[in-house]
PDB file of C-alpha atoms in Angstrom:
ATOM      1  CA  MET A 135      63.975   9.657  14.320  1.00 86.00           C
ATOM      2  CA  ILE A 136      65.328   7.317  17.005  1.00 89.00           C
ATOM      3  CA  ASN A 137      68.712   7.072  15.262  1.00 92.00           C
ATOM      4  CA  LYS A 138      68.759  10.878  15.107  1.00 95.00           C
ATOM      5  CA  ILE A 139      68.212  11.084  18.875  1.00 96.00           C
ATOM      6  CA  PHE A 140      71.183   8.817  19.622  1.00 96.00           C
ATOM      7  CA  ALA A 141      73.393  10.805  17.236  1.00 97.00           C
ATOM      8  CA  LEU A 142      72.729  14.096  19.054  1.00 98.00           C
ATOM      9  CA  PRO A 143      75.691  15.690  20.842  1.00 98.00           C
ATOM     10  CA  VAL A 144      75.885  15.211  24.598  1.00 98.00           C
ATOM     11  CA  ILE A 145      75.107  18.379  26.569  1.00 98.00           C
ATOM     12  CA  GLU A 146      75.697  16.837  29.992  1.00 98.00           C
ATOM     13  CA  GLN A 147      76.989  13.386  30.936  1.00 98.00           C
ATOM     14  CA  LEU A 148      74.960  12.511  34.039  1.00 98.00           C
ATOM     15  CA  THR A 149      76.503   9.056  34.570  1.00 98.00           C
ATOM     16  CA  PRO A 150      78.579   6.742  32.352  1.00 98.00           C
ATOM     17  CA  VAL A 151      75.332   5.437  30.774  1.00 98.00           C
ATOM     18  CA  LEU A 152      73.015   8.463  31.123  1.00 98.00           C
ATOM     19  CA  SER A 153      73.270  11.749  29.232  1.00 99.00           C
ATOM     20  CA  ARG A 154      71.262  14.883  28.553  1.00 99.00           C
ATOM     21  CA  ARG A 155      70.827  15.997  24.959  1.00 99.00           C
ATOM     22  CA  GLN A 156      68.551  18.387  23.062  1.00 98.00           C
ATOM     23  CA  LEU A 157      66.448  18.088  19.922  1.00 98.00           C
ATOM     24  CA  ASP A 158      64.983  21.395  18.744  1.00 97.00           C
ATOM     25  CA  ASP A 159      63.133  22.823  21.776  1.00 98.00           C
ATOM     26  CA  LEU A 160      63.148  19.743  23.966  1.00 98.00           C
ATOM     27  CA  ASP A 161      65.609  18.371  26.513  1.00 98.00           C
ATOM     28  CA  LEU A 162      66.144  14.624  26.248  1.00 99.00           C
ATOM     29  CA  ILE A 163      67.581  11.961  28.536  1.00 99.00           C
ATOM     30  CA  VAL A 164      69.407   9.178  26.678  1.00 99.00           C
ATOM     31  CA  VAL A 165      70.230   5.770  28.161  1.00 99.00           C
ATOM     32  CA  ASP A 166      73.154   3.868  26.597  1.00 98.00           C
ATOM     33  CA  HIS A 167      73.619   0.847  28.865  1.00 98.00           C
ATOM     34  CA  PRO A 168      75.208  -2.554  28.068  1.00 97.00           C
ATOM     35  CA  GLN A 169      71.738  -4.134  28.402  1.00 97.00           C
ATOM     36  CA  VAL A 170      69.500  -1.458  26.849  1.00 97.00           C
ATOM     37  CA  LYS A 171      69.214   1.713  24.824  1.00 98.00           C
ATOM     38  CA  ALA A 172      66.354   4.095  25.620  1.00 98.00           C
ATOM     39  CA  SER A 173      65.440   7.761  25.394  1.00 98.00           C
ATOM     40  CA  PHE A 174      63.065  10.142  27.154  1.00 99.00           C
ATOM     41  CA  ALA A 175      61.805  13.681  26.635  1.00 99.00           C
ATOM     42  CA  LEU A 176      61.595  15.759  29.813  1.00 99.00           C
ATOM     43  CA  GLN A 177      58.451  17.253  28.314  1.00 98.00           C
ATOM     44  CA  GLY A 178      55.813  14.801  29.434  1.00 98.00           C
ATOM     45  CA  ALA A 179      58.346  12.392  31.023  1.00 98.00           C
ATOM     46  CA  HIS A 180      57.819  10.748  27.654  1.00 98.00           C
ATOM     47  CA  LEU A 181      59.518   7.414  26.936  1.00 98.00           C
ATOM     48  CA  LEU A 182      60.477   7.768  23.277  1.00 98.00           C
ATOM     49  CA  SER A 183      62.366   4.550  22.635  1.00 97.00           C
ATOM     50  CA  TRP A 184      63.287   1.304  24.345  1.00 97.00           C
ATOM     51  CA  LYS A 185      65.584  -1.269  22.725  1.00 96.00           C
ATOM     52  CA  PRO A 186      66.987  -4.162  24.755  1.00 96.00           C
ATOM     53  CA  ILE A 187      70.391  -5.177  23.402  1.00 94.00           C
ATOM     54  CA  GLY A 188      70.011  -7.876  20.742  1.00 93.00           C
ATOM     55  CA  GLU A 189      66.336  -7.049  20.162  1.00 92.00           C
ATOM     56  CA  GLU A 190      64.416  -4.830  17.754  1.00 92.00           C
ATOM     57  CA  GLU A 191      63.192  -1.399  18.842  1.00 94.00           C
ATOM     58  CA  VAL A 192      59.998  -2.064  20.819  1.00 93.00           C
ATOM     59  CA  LEU A 193      58.325   1.345  20.505  1.00 94.00           C
ATOM     60  CA  TRP A 194      57.261   3.329  17.458  1.00 93.00           C
ATOM     61  CA  LEU A 195      58.047   7.044  17.125  1.00 95.00           C
ATOM     62  CA  SER A 196      56.870   9.137  14.184  1.00 94.00           C
ATOM     63  CA  ASN A 197      59.635  10.594  12.035  1.00 94.00           C
ATOM     64  CA  ASN A 198      57.448  13.668  11.574  1.00 93.00           C
ATOM     65  CA  THR A 199      56.663  14.496  15.199  1.00 94.00           C
ATOM     66  CA  PRO A 200      57.819  18.040  16.071  1.00 95.00           C
ATOM     67  CA  PHE A 201      60.032  18.449  19.138  1.00 98.00           C
ATOM     68  CA  LYS A 202      58.456  21.779  20.047  1.00 98.00           C
ATOM     69  CA  THR A 203      57.535  23.228  23.427  1.00 97.00           C
ATOM     70  CA  GLY A 204      53.956  22.402  24.367  1.00 95.00           C
ATOM     71  CA  VAL A 205      53.326  20.177  21.338  1.00 95.00           C
ATOM     72  CA  ALA A 206      52.421  16.553  22.062  1.00 94.00           C
ATOM     73  CA  LEU A 207      54.879  13.981  20.727  1.00 96.00           C
ATOM     74  CA  ARG A 208      53.507  11.188  18.548  1.00 94.00           C
ATOM     75  CA  GLY A 209      54.825   7.780  19.495  1.00 95.00           C
ATOM     76  CA  GLY A 210      56.589   6.132  22.398  1.00 96.00           C
ATOM     77  CA  VAL A 211      54.607   6.098  25.652  1.00 96.00           C
ATOM     78  CA  PRO A 212      52.709   9.365  26.246  1.00 96.00           C
ATOM     79  CA  ILE A 213      51.390   9.975  29.768  1.00 96.00           C
ATOM     80  CA  CYS A 214      47.718  10.896  29.462  1.00 94.00           C
ATOM     81  CA  TRP A 215      46.706  12.625  32.711  1.00 95.00           C
ATOM     82  CA  PRO A 216      44.522  13.851  34.480  1.00 95.00           C
ATOM     83  CA  TRP A 217      42.042  12.854  31.818  1.00 91.00           C
ATOM     84  CA  PHE A 218      42.130  10.457  28.899  1.00 90.00           C
ATOM     85  CA  GLY A 219      40.462  11.368  25.623  1.00 85.00           C
ATOM     86  CA  PRO A 220      38.666  14.636  24.848  1.00 80.00           C
ATOM     87  CA  ALA A 221      38.443  17.135  27.710  1.00 80.00           C
ATOM     88  CA  ALA A 222      35.065  17.760  29.307  1.00 78.00           C
ATOM     89  CA  GLN A 223      35.597  21.507  28.881  1.00 82.00           C
ATOM     90  CA  GLN A 224      36.036  23.017  25.435  1.00 78.00           C
ATOM     91  CA  GLY A 225      39.461  24.449  24.738  1.00 79.00           C
ATOM     92  CA  LEU A 226      41.404  22.107  27.013  1.00 84.00           C
ATOM     93  CA  PRO A 227      43.923  19.667  25.497  1.00 88.00           C
ATOM     94  CA  SER A 228      42.942  16.109  24.664  1.00 88.00           C
ATOM     95  CA  HIS A 229      44.493  13.477  26.947  1.00 90.00           C
ATOM     96  CA  GLY A 230      45.268  16.038  29.646  1.00 93.00           C
ATOM     97  CA  PHE A 231      48.202  18.382  30.112  1.00 96.00           C
ATOM     98  CA  ALA A 232      50.869  16.143  31.670  1.00 97.00           C
ATOM     99  CA  ARG A 233      52.304  15.122  28.297  1.00 96.00           C
ATOM    100  CA  ASN A 234      52.720  18.760  27.195  1.00 96.00           C
ATOM    101  CA  LEU A 235      54.532  20.186  30.242  1.00 98.00           C
ATOM    102  CA  PRO A 236      58.159  19.882  31.380  1.00 98.00           C
ATOM    103  CA  TRP A 237      58.872  17.399  34.174  1.00 99.00           C
ATOM    104  CA  ALA A 238      61.894  17.232  36.479  1.00 98.00           C
ATOM    105  CA  LEU A 239      64.252  14.271  36.611  1.00 98.00           C
ATOM    106  CA  LYS A 240      64.222  13.645  40.371  1.00 98.00           C
ATOM    107  CA  ALA A 241      66.258  10.465  40.705  1.00 98.00           C
ATOM    108  CA  HIS A 242      68.224   7.942  38.680  1.00 98.00           C
ATOM    109  CA  ASN A 243      70.340   4.909  39.396  1.00 97.00           C
ATOM    110  CA  GLU A 244      71.674   1.954  37.499  1.00 97.00           C
ATOM    111  CA  ASP A 245      72.905  -1.584  37.973  1.00 97.00           C
ATOM    112  CA  ASP A 246      74.064  -4.448  35.768  1.00 97.00           C
ATOM    113  CA  ASN A 247      70.501  -5.055  34.564  1.00 97.00           C
ATOM    114  CA  GLY A 248      69.528  -1.548  33.477  1.00 98.00           C
ATOM    115  CA  VAL A 249      68.553   1.935  34.598  1.00 98.00           C
ATOM    116  CA  MET A 250      65.855   3.315  36.907  1.00 98.00           C
ATOM    117  CA  LEU A 251      64.582   6.881  36.484  1.00 99.00           C
ATOM    118  CA  THR A 252      61.977   8.914  38.381  1.00 98.00           C
ATOM    119  CA  PHE A 253      60.353  12.034  36.920  1.00 99.00           C
ATOM    120  CA  GLU A 254      58.100  14.470  38.794  1.00 98.00           C
ATOM    121  CA  LEU A 255      55.403  16.967  37.827  1.00 98.00           C
ATOM    122  CA  GLN A 256      53.904  19.218  40.509  1.00 98.00           C
ATOM    123  CA  SER A 257      50.927  21.554  40.449  1.00 98.00           C
ATOM    124  CA  SER A 258      51.897  25.089  39.442  1.00 97.00           C
ATOM    125  CA  GLU A 259      50.541  28.181  37.740  1.00 96.00           C
ATOM    126  CA  ALA A 260      51.008  26.351  34.449  1.00 95.00           C
ATOM    127  CA  THR A 261      48.854  23.381  35.521  1.00 96.00           C
ATOM    128  CA  ARG A 262      46.170  25.535  37.166  1.00 96.00           C
ATOM    129  CA  LYS A 263      45.406  27.043  33.774  1.00 94.00           C
ATOM    130  CA  TYR A 264      43.920  23.642  32.945  1.00 94.00           C
ATOM    131  CA  TRP A 265      42.978  22.094  36.307  1.00 95.00           C
ATOM    132  CA  PRO A 266      42.474  23.642  39.781  1.00 95.00           C
ATOM    133  CA  HIS A 267      43.836  20.841  41.979  1.00 95.00           C
ATOM    134  CA  ASP A 268      47.084  20.536  43.915  1.00 96.00           C
ATOM    135  CA  PHE A 269      48.984  17.364  43.079  1.00 97.00           C
ATOM    136  CA  THR A 270      52.290  15.584  42.789  1.00 97.00           C
ATOM    137  CA  LEU A 271      52.666  13.169  39.893  1.00 96.00           C
ATOM    138  CA  LEU A 272      55.534  10.685  39.735  1.00 97.00           C
ATOM    139  CA  ALA A 273      56.537   8.567  36.749  1.00 96.00           C
ATOM    140  CA  ARG A 274      58.977   5.747  37.464  1.00 97.00           C
ATOM    141  CA  PHE A 275      60.715   3.817  34.711  1.00 97.00           C
ATOM    142  CA  LYS A 276      62.877   0.712  34.943  1.00 97.00           C
ATOM    143  CA  VAL A 277      64.443  -0.091  31.566  1.00 97.00           C
ATOM    144  CA  GLY A 278      66.584  -3.092  30.736  1.00 96.00           C
ATOM    145  CA  LYS A 279      65.730  -6.394  29.079  1.00 94.00           C
ATOM    146  CA  THR A 280      62.214  -5.590  30.286  1.00 94.00           C
ATOM    147  CA  CYS A 281      60.499  -2.241  30.801  1.00 94.00           C
ATOM    148  CA  GLU A 282      58.428  -1.327  33.855  1.00 94.00           C
ATOM    149  CA  ILE A 283      56.464   1.929  34.100  1.00 94.00           C
ATOM    150  CA  GLU A 284      54.625   3.171  37.169  1.00 93.00           C
ATOM    151  CA  LEU A 285      52.540   6.353  37.315  1.00 93.00           C
ATOM    152  CA  GLU A 286      51.687   7.525  40.837  1.00 93.00           C
ATOM    153  CA  ALA A 287      49.465  10.532  41.620  1.00 93.00           C
ATOM    154  CA  HIS A 288      49.122  12.175  45.037  1.00 94.00           C
ATOM    155  CA  GLY A 289      46.213  14.493  45.879  1.00 93.00           C
ATOM    156  CA  GLU A 290      42.450  14.815  46.387  1.00 91.00           C
ATOM    157  CA  PHE A 291      40.740  14.496  43.008  1.00 91.00           C
ATOM    158  CA  ALA A 292      39.220  12.112  40.496  1.00 88.00           C
ATOM    159  CA  THR A 293      41.113  11.374  37.300  1.00 90.00           C
ATOM    160  CA  THR A 294      41.299   9.113  34.306  1.00 88.00           C
ATOM    161  CA  SER A 295      44.734   8.263  32.979  1.00 88.00           C
ATOM    162  CA  ALA A 296      46.615   6.095  30.523  1.00 89.00           C
ATOM    163  CA  LEU A 297      50.107   5.221  29.376  1.00 90.00           C
ATOM    164  CA  HIS A 298      49.188   5.289  25.698  1.00 86.00           C
ATOM    165  CA  SER A 299      51.865   2.978  24.249  1.00 90.00           C
ATOM    166  CA  TYR A 300      52.796   2.916  20.554  1.00 89.00           C
ATOM    167  CA  PHE A 301      54.354  -0.446  19.707  1.00 89.00           C
ATOM    168  CA  ASN A 302      56.626  -1.069  16.735  1.00 87.00           C
ATOM    169  CA  VAL A 303      54.695  -3.861  14.974  1.00 79.00           C
ATOM    170  CA  GLY A 304      54.111  -4.450  11.289  1.00 67.00           C
ATOM    171  CA  ASP A 305      50.533  -5.688  11.672  1.00 62.00           C
ATOM    172  CA  ILE A 306      48.639  -5.933  14.964  1.00 57.00           C
ATOM    173  CA  ALA A 307      46.600  -8.796  13.479  1.00 62.00           C
ATOM    174  CA  THR A 308      49.761 -10.925  13.480  1.00 61.00           C
ATOM    175  CA  SER A 309      50.655 -10.093  17.082  1.00 57.00           C
ATOM    176  CA  PRO A 310      48.515 -12.313  19.346  1.00 56.00           C
ATOM    177  CA  THR A 311      50.022 -10.857  22.518  1.00 53.00           C
ATOM    178  CA  LEU A 312      48.819  -7.373  21.569  1.00 51.00           C
ATOM    179  CA  ARG A 313      45.421  -8.593  20.377  1.00 51.00           C
ATOM    180  CA  SER A 314      44.811 -10.154  23.782  1.00 51.00           C
ATOM    181  CA  ALA A 315      46.217  -7.308  25.927  1.00 50.00           C
ATOM    182  CA  PRO A 316      43.872  -6.400  28.801  1.00 46.00           C
ATOM    183  CA  LEU A 317      42.037  -3.090  28.955  1.00 41.00           C
ATOM    184  CA  ALA A 318      41.913  -0.720  31.926  1.00 38.00           C
ATOM    185  CA  THR A 319      38.943  -1.616  34.122  1.00 34.00           C
ATOM    186  CA  SER A 320      39.989  -0.054  37.455  1.00 31.00           C
ATOM    187  CA  PRO A 321      42.128   2.782  38.873  1.00 33.00           C
ATOM    188  CA  THR A 322      45.056   0.367  38.830  1.00 32.00           C
ATOM    189  CA  LEU A 323      45.983  -1.194  35.495  1.00 33.00           C
ATOM    190  CA  ARG A 324      48.523  -3.981  35.202  1.00 32.00           C
ATOM    191  CA  SER A 325      49.205  -5.246  31.695  1.00 35.00           C
ATOM    192  CA  ALA A 326      52.132  -7.537  31.053  1.00 34.00           C
ATOM    193  CA  ASP A 327      53.109  -8.874  27.648  1.00 37.00           C
ATOM    194  CA  SER A 328      55.387 -11.905  27.796  1.00 31.00           C
ATOM    195  CA  ALA A 329      56.848 -11.257  24.362  1.00 37.00           C
ATOM    196  CA  ILE A 330      57.383  -7.529  24.742  1.00 48.00           C
ATOM    197  CA  GLY A 331      58.156  -7.525  28.458  1.00 58.00           C
ATOM    198  CA  LEU A 332      56.309  -4.310  29.305  1.00 64.00           C
ATOM    199  CA  LEU A 333      54.675  -3.847  32.708  1.00 65.00           C
ATOM    200  CA  ILE A 334      52.425  -0.851  33.369  1.00 62.00           C
ATOM    201  CA  LYS A 335      50.942   0.256  36.669  1.00 64.00           C
ATOM    202  CA  LEU A 336      48.698   3.277  37.339  1.00 64.00           C
ATOM    203  CA  THR A 337      47.810   4.344  40.879  1.00 62.00           C
ATOM    204  CA  THR A 338      46.211   7.343  42.561  1.00 59.00           C
ATOM    205  CA  LEU A 339      46.990   7.975  46.223  1.00 60.00           C
ATOM    206  CA  LYS A 340      44.924  10.363  48.349  1.00 53.00           C
ATOM    207  CA  LYS A 341      46.484  12.667  50.885  1.00 51.00           C
ATOM    208  CA  VAL A 342      46.083  11.603  54.495  1.00 43.00           C
ATOM    209  CA  SER A 343      44.834  14.487  56.657  1.00 38.00           C
TER     210      SER A 343
END
């Protein structure tokens, strides 16, 4: 699937290393930088692949996942927000709605080390079908030899959230760095893996009246 993404025709060349492409229903952002190859779906601000040059693909993406509007993608790094796991109310999507809705690419820049991208999801009629609160949700990615992801929520509410990473490993039992990865125990999670080079940060910021 990842090879298929990079073989897609370019719809818009945003910068020399950043392009917009499309797979079935979904718009994609593809990074082809001297230090890294990566891809994102605008639906869910979903990091699909991350491959530092000279390394193996770090993330796993199912070859059978459908790229259809409103259907959760299986693999990569889904953003689970504003709840993680089954919804408290019957009929609402598991792991929240953020991964199933289109986000906007708000900013991007690049340097010799890689690319930085910021995606935004704001409260709207579409989100209020699932959740009544006003919010702004930002997802920031820095991809290069390492990958840093920061999820930042603004508003007055309580949430649970996760960046539910799928790693490309043959057997987790043979990967001591994954076996010992820390679990989320507070509103802010920092988990760094020295072998994989992935840093994750989750924060919720309240509005100041």
